[in-house]
Amino acid sequence: MTRPKKRFSQLIEEIDRTPWGPAEQTLVAEAVALAQEIGDEQLEYQARMRQTASANMNGATDVMLNSFAWCLARHDADPGRFPADLEYGGADLMWQFKWMASSLRSSPAFSQEQIAAVLDDMENHYRAADLGLSGVLTARFEDAWDAGRIDDAEALRVQLEATPRDDHSHCDACGRSQFAGFFAETDRDADAIRLVEEMIEGGFSCGEEPEHALSRVLVPYLRNGRGEEAKTAHLRSYRLAKDNPDNLRIVANNIVFTAITGNEARALSLVERHIGWLAHDGLNVDAHFAALAAFAVALDRVAATGHGETPVRGADAAALVPFFGPHDGPWSAADLAAAAWATAERLGAEFDRRDGTDGHARALERMRALGTESYDVPIRSDAFVAQPATVDPTDADGWYERAMQLAQYGDEQGTLAALPHALEVADPEKRAQLLSMRLGILVALDRAEEAWPVLPERIAALRAAGKAEQADLEERLGLATFGLATPEDAAALDRELADATALPAWSRGDLALSRASLHLRGDDADAALNLAEQAARAFAEAEDARLSNTTTLVAISALLHKGDTEAASALLDRLIAQDDLSTGHRAHALETRARIRGGSGDFAEGAADADEVCRLIAGLGATRALGSAHLLAGALWEDAGEPEKAVARFRVLARIAAQEGADATGADFRLARAMLAAGDAEEAAELFGTVLEREEKAEVEPASRAATAMLLARSLATAGEFGQAVGAYGYAADLFGQGEEYADQASAMSEQAKILARFDENDDALALLESAADIVRRAPDAVGVMADVLHNLGQAYGGRGDERAFALFDEVAALATEHEADWLRADVTDSRGRALAQLGRIDESVAAALTAADAFATIGDTGSAGGSELFAARVLVSNERGSDAVAVYRSAIEHGAEFPQLRQVAALELGDVLEGLGRHGEAAEVRALVES
C-alpha cells in the first residue's frame, strides 16, 4: 500500500471512531482532499459518503447537498463500483436520501417543483432497489407538515403507521419524536407526551434525540399542569443540545419555554448565548425562522418585565446584519424583538409563497399567542441585576456626593468613573477633595506616572480654597501623602511629622494618617495604630467627621493586623452605631465586620451584614462593587448552611459579571455548587457543564478542570442521569491523573464504579476499583480516600465470595484504629460480616455483624446498629436458626425506634419468624408495631 493510501485508511478509521463535531469534520475534509489527490473515485466515494453524514449532523447543508449529489451520480452510473451501502455502520445512500428533501425544504431558494422531484427520485430509487417505502412516506409526511398541508400530513402519518417498518424507517427515537412534534402542533398534547415518555422510558436515543423530543413537549407539559416535569425536560434537553449549532430549533423551543415560565433573565441569557448560531448554516432558513420567532417572544417578555432597554450582547455582530439590518450601537431587547419579528415575518412570507400555503403565517400566529401565556416554573440559574435605588446625578454637586461615597466605601474603579462628572463643581474645596481621591487611587493602582500631572491641579485647588499651608506641604512632599511608599517618601513624612506643631490641625491629621497607612502596609501595626490615634485627635480638632471615620477604619485595620479581633470588633460596633455615619463608610464598616464574623464562625450574622452592604452600595450605583458584595454574602450564606440564600446572591453575582463583560466562570461555579447543595441538581449540572467548557477553552490546568468535572458528575448522578455521570467521573479521573492528583483520581474512579455496580456492571466496576486501589497507594497521606477506596474494593470482593476482601478489611480497620475513626471501624466490621456470609461462614458472619452493631450503638448511630442487627437476623433465619434470630430482631426494632422503615421491616420479618415457630401471640403483638 502506498503511503497516501495508507494515510487514507488511517483517516477513515479515525473518522469512524470520532464523535460528530469540528474535529470529525476536519478529518472528513482531509480524507476527501486526499482521495482527490490520489485520483481514486472509489476512495473519494468512501470519504464523501461520510462527508454527507457529517454535514447533516453538523448543519453544513451546502456541503451535504453537494456531497450527496456527487455520490448519487456515481452510484447511478456504476452501482457495482459505488454500492449504496458501504457496510461501515453509517447511513447508506438510500438512507441519506431522506435528508435531501428536508434540506431543500429548509430554504425558500428551492422551489416546490425541485422538492417534489427529489421525493419522486427517492421513491424511484427505493422501488428500483426493492426497498420498503417507510422511508419515502416519512419524507413525504415531513414535506407536507413543513409546508403547512396539515390534512395531507395527517393522512400520510396514518399511512406511515400502517406501513411495515424496514431498514430505512426512522429509528424508535426519531419516529416518536417526529410524531410527538406533529401531535403537539395539532393540539394533541396527551399523545405527544405519551410518545416522548415511551422514548425516555425505553432508553431510545439517536443523533439529536432525546433532546429534540423533550423540547417538543415542553409546552404540552405546561398546559397539562406538569411544570416540574417540564422543567426537568427543559434542563435535560438544553444541556444535550447547547453545544451544536445544528440544534438551533431545539434551543429555540427551550428559549420559548424559559420566556413563558417567568425565567426572562434566563431567556435573555440563552438568546445572547445562541444568537450567533443564526449565521451558522445559510441554507437552513426554516431554522432561522423558528429561532427568530423564539427570540422575539423571549425579548418581548424581557421588555414586559421592565428590562426592554437591556443591551443584548452579541446581537450587533457583523454576521447578523443580514438578519436584523444595520444598527447604531448595541441592540436593546425591545428593539431587537421588533427586528426579529419583522425578519421572521419576511422569511415566513417567502416560504408561504413558495409552498402556496399559509403554514408559516399560522406558525407565527401560534408563537405570538404562546408569548401571552404564563406559567410559574422558576429556574434560578439567571437573574436580572436589581437596578440601583437612585438614578444618576443630574449635576456636578450630585456627582461629587456619589464620588465621595464610593471613595469612602473603597470602590476605586467606581470612584474613578464618577470623578470626571464631579470635577465640574465650581467649589475649589470640593475640587481639592476630588483631586485628592484621584491621586490616592492612581497611586494605589500603581499608576503614579498618571498621578504626577494631577498634583499641580490639586495644589492649585488648595490655594484657591484658602489652604495655603496644606498646599505648601504637598509641594514639599509630592505624592507621599497620597500613598507613594518609597523609603524617601516615608522619611519625608517622618521629618514633617517631627516638626508639625505649627501646622493646622487638619494638616497634622493628614500627615499622621498618611504615615499610619504606610506603617500598615509595612506590617508595623503598632506604629500604625499610634499614628491613627494621633490623626483622630487632629481631625476631631479640625471638626472633620469624614476623615475621623476614615481614621477609625485605619485603626480597625491595624487592630486586625495585630490579631486583636475583639478590640477591632468593639470599635466597629461603635462606628456602625453612629447615626450620622455616611453610606460609604457604613458599607465599608459592615463589610469589614462581615468578614470578621465569617472568620470567627458567625456565618449567618456575617451574611446579614454583607446583605446590608449589598443594599447600601446598590443605592450608590456601584455595579462592579455590588458583584463583590454579593460574592461575600453568598459565600457566608454557603458557610452558614443556607444554600438557598447563597443561590440568590451568586445568581446576581453571575449576572453582574456577564453584564460587565467580565469572566463569569468563577461566579457560575459558585452558583452551580450552591444549587447542588440546595437540591437543584439538574440546574447545577447545566452550569457545571458550561463552566467546564470555558475552562477547557481557556486551557485551565487539568486538576482544576477535574474538580469541576467531579461536581458535574455528582450533579448528573443526583439528577438521575447516571450514564452521563459515569462519563463525567471517568473524565474527571483522567484529568486528575494528568495533574498527578492520585487521591482525587482514585476517588473519581470509585464513584464511577459505584454507579456501574448499581446497574450490575460488576466486572467493569471491580476493574475500576482495583485500578483505583493501585493509584491511591501513590498518595499515602490521603487516609480518608485510601480507606474509602480499599473498603469499596473489599466490599466488591466480598460480594463475590473472594477471600481477598479480608486483607483489605484488615487494612481499613487498621487505618480506622490509627486515626480514631470509630464509625469507620464499625462500618468495616459490618462489611466483614456480610463478606463472611457470602462464604457460608455463618457464626463468624453473625458475630461480626453484632460486633458492628454494638460499635455503632456506642457512638450513637442507632440506625446503623439496627441495620447490622437486621442483617445478622436474616443470616440466622436463612440458615434455619429462627429461634436465635428472635432476640436479634428485637434489638433491631429497639434501635430502629427513630427509623420507621427499619422498625417496620424488622417487625414484619420477626412476625413471620415467630409465626413459623408457633409463637402466634408474640407474632401478633410484634405485627401490631407496624400498624402503630
PDB file of C-alpha atoms in Angstrom, residues 711-862:
ATOM      1  CA  LEU A 711     -19.083  18.228  40.644  1.00  0.00           C
ATOM      2  CA  LEU A 712     -20.690  17.891  37.221  1.00  0.00           C
ATOM      3  CA  ALA A 713     -20.696  14.125  37.656  1.00  0.00           C
ATOM      4  CA  ARG A 714     -22.182  14.388  41.138  1.00  0.00           C
ATOM      5  CA  SER A 715     -24.910  16.705  39.830  1.00  0.00           C
ATOM      6  CA  LEU A 716     -25.729  14.334  36.976  1.00  0.00           C
ATOM      7  CA  ALA A 717     -25.883  11.347  39.299  1.00  0.00           C
ATOM      8  CA  THR A 718     -28.137  13.224  41.736  1.00  0.00           C
ATOM      9  CA  ALA A 719     -30.385  14.185  38.818  1.00  0.00           C
ATOM     10  CA  GLY A 720     -30.643  10.533  37.760  1.00  0.00           C
ATOM     11  CA  GLU A 721     -28.513  10.977  34.631  1.00  0.00           C
ATOM     12  CA  PHE A 722     -26.336   8.001  35.546  1.00  0.00           C
ATOM     13  CA  GLY A 723     -24.980   7.283  32.070  1.00  0.00           C
ATOM     14  CA  GLN A 724     -23.628  10.794  31.701  1.00  0.00           C
ATOM     15  CA  ALA A 725     -22.417  10.751  35.300  1.00  0.00           C
ATOM     16  CA  VAL A 726     -20.254   7.708  34.600  1.00  0.00           C
ATOM     17  CA  GLY A 727     -18.663   9.519  31.672  1.00  0.00           C
ATOM     18  CA  ALA A 728     -18.085  12.678  33.713  1.00  0.00           C
ATOM     19  CA  TYR A 729     -16.472  10.745  36.580  1.00  0.00           C
ATOM     20  CA  GLY A 730     -14.245   8.993  34.042  1.00  0.00           C
ATOM     21  CA  TYR A 731     -13.234  12.314  32.512  1.00  0.00           C
ATOM     22  CA  ALA A 732     -12.500  13.712  35.975  1.00  0.00           C
ATOM     23  CA  ALA A 733     -10.327  10.699  36.748  1.00  0.00           C
ATOM     24  CA  ASP A 734      -8.324  11.181  33.542  1.00  0.00           C
ATOM     25  CA  LEU A 735      -7.783  14.865  34.329  1.00  0.00           C
ATOM     26  CA  PHE A 736      -6.760  14.157  37.930  1.00  0.00           C
ATOM     27  CA  GLY A 737      -4.305  11.609  36.582  1.00  0.00           C
ATOM     28  CA  GLN A 738      -2.799  14.209  34.234  1.00  0.00           C
ATOM     29  CA  GLY A 739      -2.389  16.517  37.211  1.00  0.00           C
ATOM     30  CA  GLU A 740      -0.880  13.707  39.335  1.00  0.00           C
ATOM     31  CA  GLU A 741      -3.626  14.171  41.929  1.00  0.00           C
ATOM     32  CA  TYR A 742      -3.782  10.478  42.684  1.00  0.00           C
ATOM     33  CA  ALA A 743      -6.124  10.521  45.664  1.00  0.00           C
ATOM     34  CA  ASP A 744      -8.718  12.512  43.746  1.00  0.00           C
ATOM     35  CA  GLN A 745      -8.234  10.288  40.708  1.00  0.00           C
ATOM     36  CA  ALA A 746      -8.936   7.199  42.788  1.00  0.00           C
ATOM     37  CA  SER A 747     -11.964   8.869  44.371  1.00  0.00           C
ATOM     38  CA  ALA A 748     -13.427   9.668  40.934  1.00  0.00           C
ATOM     39  CA  MET A 749     -12.891   6.078  39.789  1.00  0.00           C
ATOM     40  CA  SER A 750     -14.527   4.779  42.957  1.00  0.00           C
ATOM     41  CA  GLU A 751     -17.614   6.925  42.357  1.00  0.00           C
ATOM     42  CA  GLN A 752     -17.721   5.706  38.758  1.00  0.00           C
ATOM     43  CA  ALA A 753     -17.555   2.118  39.996  1.00  0.00           C
ATOM     44  CA  LYS A 754     -20.441   2.658  42.417  1.00  0.00           C
ATOM     45  CA  ILE A 755     -22.735   3.682  39.570  1.00  0.00           C
ATOM     46  CA  LEU A 756     -21.643   0.765  37.387  1.00  0.00           C
ATOM     47  CA  ALA A 757     -22.281  -1.666  40.243  1.00  0.00           C
ATOM     48  CA  ARG A 758     -25.718  -0.146  40.765  1.00  0.00           C
ATOM     49  CA  PHE A 759     -26.602  -1.232  37.241  1.00  0.00           C
ATOM     50  CA  ASP A 760     -24.995  -4.675  37.616  1.00  0.00           C
ATOM     51  CA  GLU A 761     -21.940  -3.816  35.533  1.00  0.00           C
ATOM     52  CA  ASN A 762     -19.979  -5.606  38.219  1.00  0.00           C
ATOM     53  CA  ASP A 763     -16.954  -6.696  36.217  1.00  0.00           C
ATOM     54  CA  ASP A 764     -16.305  -3.158  34.996  1.00  0.00           C
ATOM     55  CA  ALA A 765     -16.884  -1.793  38.488  1.00  0.00           C
ATOM     56  CA  LEU A 766     -14.422  -4.245  40.008  1.00  0.00           C
ATOM     57  CA  ALA A 767     -11.767  -3.457  37.414  1.00  0.00           C
ATOM     58  CA  LEU A 768     -12.117   0.247  38.179  1.00  0.00           C
ATOM     59  CA  LEU A 769     -11.837  -0.324  41.919  1.00  0.00           C
ATOM     60  CA  GLU A 770      -8.735  -2.464  41.503  1.00  0.00           C
ATOM     61  CA  SER A 771      -7.104   0.270  39.430  1.00  0.00           C
ATOM     62  CA  ALA A 772      -8.226   2.903  41.951  1.00  0.00           C
ATOM     63  CA  ALA A 773      -6.676   0.901  44.793  1.00  0.00           C
ATOM     64  CA  ASP A 774      -3.345   0.777  42.979  1.00  0.00           C
ATOM     65  CA  ILE A 775      -3.496   4.506  42.257  1.00  0.00           C
ATOM     66  CA  VAL A 776      -4.491   5.625  45.748  1.00  0.00           C
ATOM     67  CA  ARG A 777      -1.440   3.924  47.236  1.00  0.00           C
ATOM     68  CA  ARG A 778       0.605   6.600  45.481  1.00  0.00           C
ATOM     69  CA  ALA A 779      -0.979   9.112  47.890  1.00  0.00           C
ATOM     70  CA  PRO A 780      -0.448   7.537  51.333  1.00  0.00           C
ATOM     71  CA  ASP A 781      -1.281  10.765  53.164  1.00  0.00           C
ATOM     72  CA  ALA A 782      -4.834  10.787  51.767  1.00  0.00           C
ATOM     73  CA  VAL A 783      -6.056   8.463  54.505  1.00  0.00           C
ATOM     74  CA  GLY A 784      -9.769   9.112  54.015  1.00  0.00           C
ATOM     75  CA  VAL A 785      -9.731   8.400  50.294  1.00  0.00           C
ATOM     76  CA  MET A 786      -7.487   5.358  50.736  1.00  0.00           C
ATOM     77  CA  ALA A 787      -9.826   3.906  53.359  1.00  0.00           C
ATOM     78  CA  ASP A 788     -12.869   4.549  51.164  1.00  0.00           C
ATOM     79  CA  VAL A 789     -11.369   3.007  48.020  1.00  0.00           C
ATOM     80  CA  LEU A 790      -9.951  -0.035  49.795  1.00  0.00           C
ATOM     81  CA  HIS A 791     -13.212  -0.526  51.660  1.00  0.00           C
ATOM     82  CA  ASN A 792     -15.217  -0.358  48.434  1.00  0.00           C
ATOM     83  CA  LEU A 793     -12.896  -2.856  46.771  1.00  0.00           C
ATOM     84  CA  GLY A 794     -13.162  -5.139  49.774  1.00  0.00           C
ATOM     85  CA  GLN A 795     -16.958  -4.975  49.591  1.00  0.00           C
ATOM     86  CA  ALA A 796     -16.819  -5.822  45.871  1.00  0.00           C
ATOM     87  CA  TYR A 797     -14.595  -8.825  46.564  1.00  0.00           C
ATOM     88  CA  GLY A 798     -16.802  -9.818  49.494  1.00  0.00           C
ATOM     89  CA  GLY A 799     -19.918  -9.739  47.326  1.00  0.00           C
ATOM     90  CA  ARG A 800     -18.226 -12.312  45.086  1.00  0.00           C
ATOM     91  CA  GLY A 801     -17.054 -14.513  47.927  1.00  0.00           C
ATOM     92  CA  ASP A 802     -13.432 -13.598  47.196  1.00  0.00           C
ATOM     93  CA  GLU A 803     -11.091 -14.114  50.172  1.00  0.00           C
ATOM     94  CA  ARG A 804      -9.038 -11.086  49.128  1.00  0.00           C
ATOM     95  CA  ALA A 805     -11.690  -8.967  50.816  1.00  0.00           C
ATOM     96  CA  PHE A 806     -10.430  -9.722  54.312  1.00  0.00           C
ATOM     97  CA  ALA A 807      -6.906  -8.391  53.866  1.00  0.00           C
ATOM     98  CA  LEU A 808      -8.420  -5.137  52.642  1.00  0.00           C
ATOM     99  CA  PHE A 809     -10.855  -5.003  55.569  1.00  0.00           C
ATOM    100  CA  ASP A 810      -7.916  -5.544  57.944  1.00  0.00           C
ATOM    101  CA  GLU A 811      -6.054  -2.653  56.305  1.00  0.00           C
ATOM    102  CA  VAL A 812      -9.062  -0.335  56.575  1.00  0.00           C
ATOM    103  CA  ALA A 813      -9.654  -1.350  60.196  1.00  0.00           C
ATOM    104  CA  ALA A 814      -6.012  -0.581  60.994  1.00  0.00           C
ATOM    105  CA  LEU A 815      -6.364   2.879  59.449  1.00  0.00           C
ATOM    106  CA  ALA A 816      -9.568   3.453  61.426  1.00  0.00           C
ATOM    107  CA  THR A 817      -7.867   2.470  64.671  1.00  0.00           C
ATOM    108  CA  GLU A 818      -4.792   4.594  63.960  1.00  0.00           C
ATOM    109  CA  HIS A 819      -6.880   7.674  63.225  1.00  0.00           C
ATOM    110  CA  GLU A 820      -9.570   7.025  65.875  1.00  0.00           C
ATOM    111  CA  ALA A 821     -12.277   6.752  63.225  1.00  0.00           C
ATOM    112  CA  ASP A 822     -14.788   4.802  65.317  1.00  0.00           C
ATOM    113  CA  TRP A 823     -17.617   4.890  62.788  1.00  0.00           C
ATOM    114  CA  LEU A 824     -15.379   3.571  60.004  1.00  0.00           C
ATOM    115  CA  ARG A 825     -14.160   0.766  62.274  1.00  0.00           C
ATOM    116  CA  ALA A 826     -17.759  -0.235  62.929  1.00  0.00           C
ATOM    117  CA  ASP A 827     -18.655   0.020  59.237  1.00  0.00           C
ATOM    118  CA  VAL A 828     -15.772  -2.166  58.030  1.00  0.00           C
ATOM    119  CA  THR A 829     -16.689  -4.724  60.685  1.00  0.00           C
ATOM    120  CA  ASP A 830     -20.200  -4.795  59.241  1.00  0.00           C
ATOM    121  CA  SER A 831     -18.715  -5.291  55.767  1.00  0.00           C
ATOM    122  CA  ARG A 832     -16.642  -8.171  57.101  1.00  0.00           C
ATOM    123  CA  GLY A 833     -19.781  -9.825  58.412  1.00  0.00           C
ATOM    124  CA  ARG A 834     -21.502  -9.566  55.046  1.00  0.00           C
ATOM    125  CA  ALA A 835     -18.473 -10.993  53.224  1.00  0.00           C
ATOM    126  CA  LEU A 836     -18.314 -13.911  55.667  1.00  0.00           C
ATOM    127  CA  ALA A 837     -21.956 -14.678  54.971  1.00  0.00           C
ATOM    128  CA  GLN A 838     -21.181 -14.938  51.244  1.00  0.00           C
ATOM    129  CA  LEU A 839     -18.619 -17.626  52.100  1.00  0.00           C
ATOM    130  CA  GLY A 840     -21.076 -19.526  54.280  1.00  0.00           C
ATOM    131  CA  ARG A 841     -19.154 -18.826  57.499  1.00  0.00           C
ATOM    132  CA  ILE A 842     -22.363 -18.183  59.424  1.00  0.00           C
ATOM    133  CA  ASP A 843     -21.203 -17.977  63.042  1.00  0.00           C
ATOM    134  CA  GLU A 844     -18.343 -15.657  62.143  1.00  0.00           C
ATOM    135  CA  SER A 845     -20.672 -13.535  59.995  1.00  0.00           C
ATOM    136  CA  VAL A 846     -23.250 -13.092  62.757  1.00  0.00           C
ATOM    137  CA  ALA A 847     -20.566 -12.349  65.326  1.00  0.00           C
ATOM    138  CA  ALA A 848     -19.019  -9.658  63.117  1.00  0.00           C
ATOM    139  CA  ALA A 849     -22.402  -8.069  62.368  1.00  0.00           C
ATOM    140  CA  LEU A 850     -23.338  -7.952  66.058  1.00  0.00           C
ATOM    141  CA  THR A 851     -19.930  -6.533  66.950  1.00  0.00           C
ATOM    142  CA  ALA A 852     -20.514  -3.822  64.356  1.00  0.00           C
ATOM    143  CA  ALA A 853     -23.980  -3.145  65.821  1.00  0.00           C
ATOM    144  CA  ASP A 854     -22.510  -2.686  69.311  1.00  0.00           C
ATOM    145  CA  ALA A 855     -19.870  -0.321  67.936  1.00  0.00           C
ATOM    146  CA  PHE A 856     -22.454   1.752  66.064  1.00  0.00           C
ATOM    147  CA  ALA A 857     -24.668   1.945  69.141  1.00  0.00           C
ATOM    148  CA  THR A 858     -21.731   3.058  71.299  1.00  0.00           C
ATOM    149  CA  ILE A 859     -21.135   6.104  69.106  1.00  0.00           C
ATOM    150  CA  GLY A 860     -24.851   6.910  68.926  1.00  0.00           C
ATOM    151  CA  ASP A 861     -25.658   5.690  65.406  1.00  0.00           C
ATOM    152  CA  THR A 862     -28.641   3.551  66.315  1.00  0.00           C
TER     153      THR A 862
END
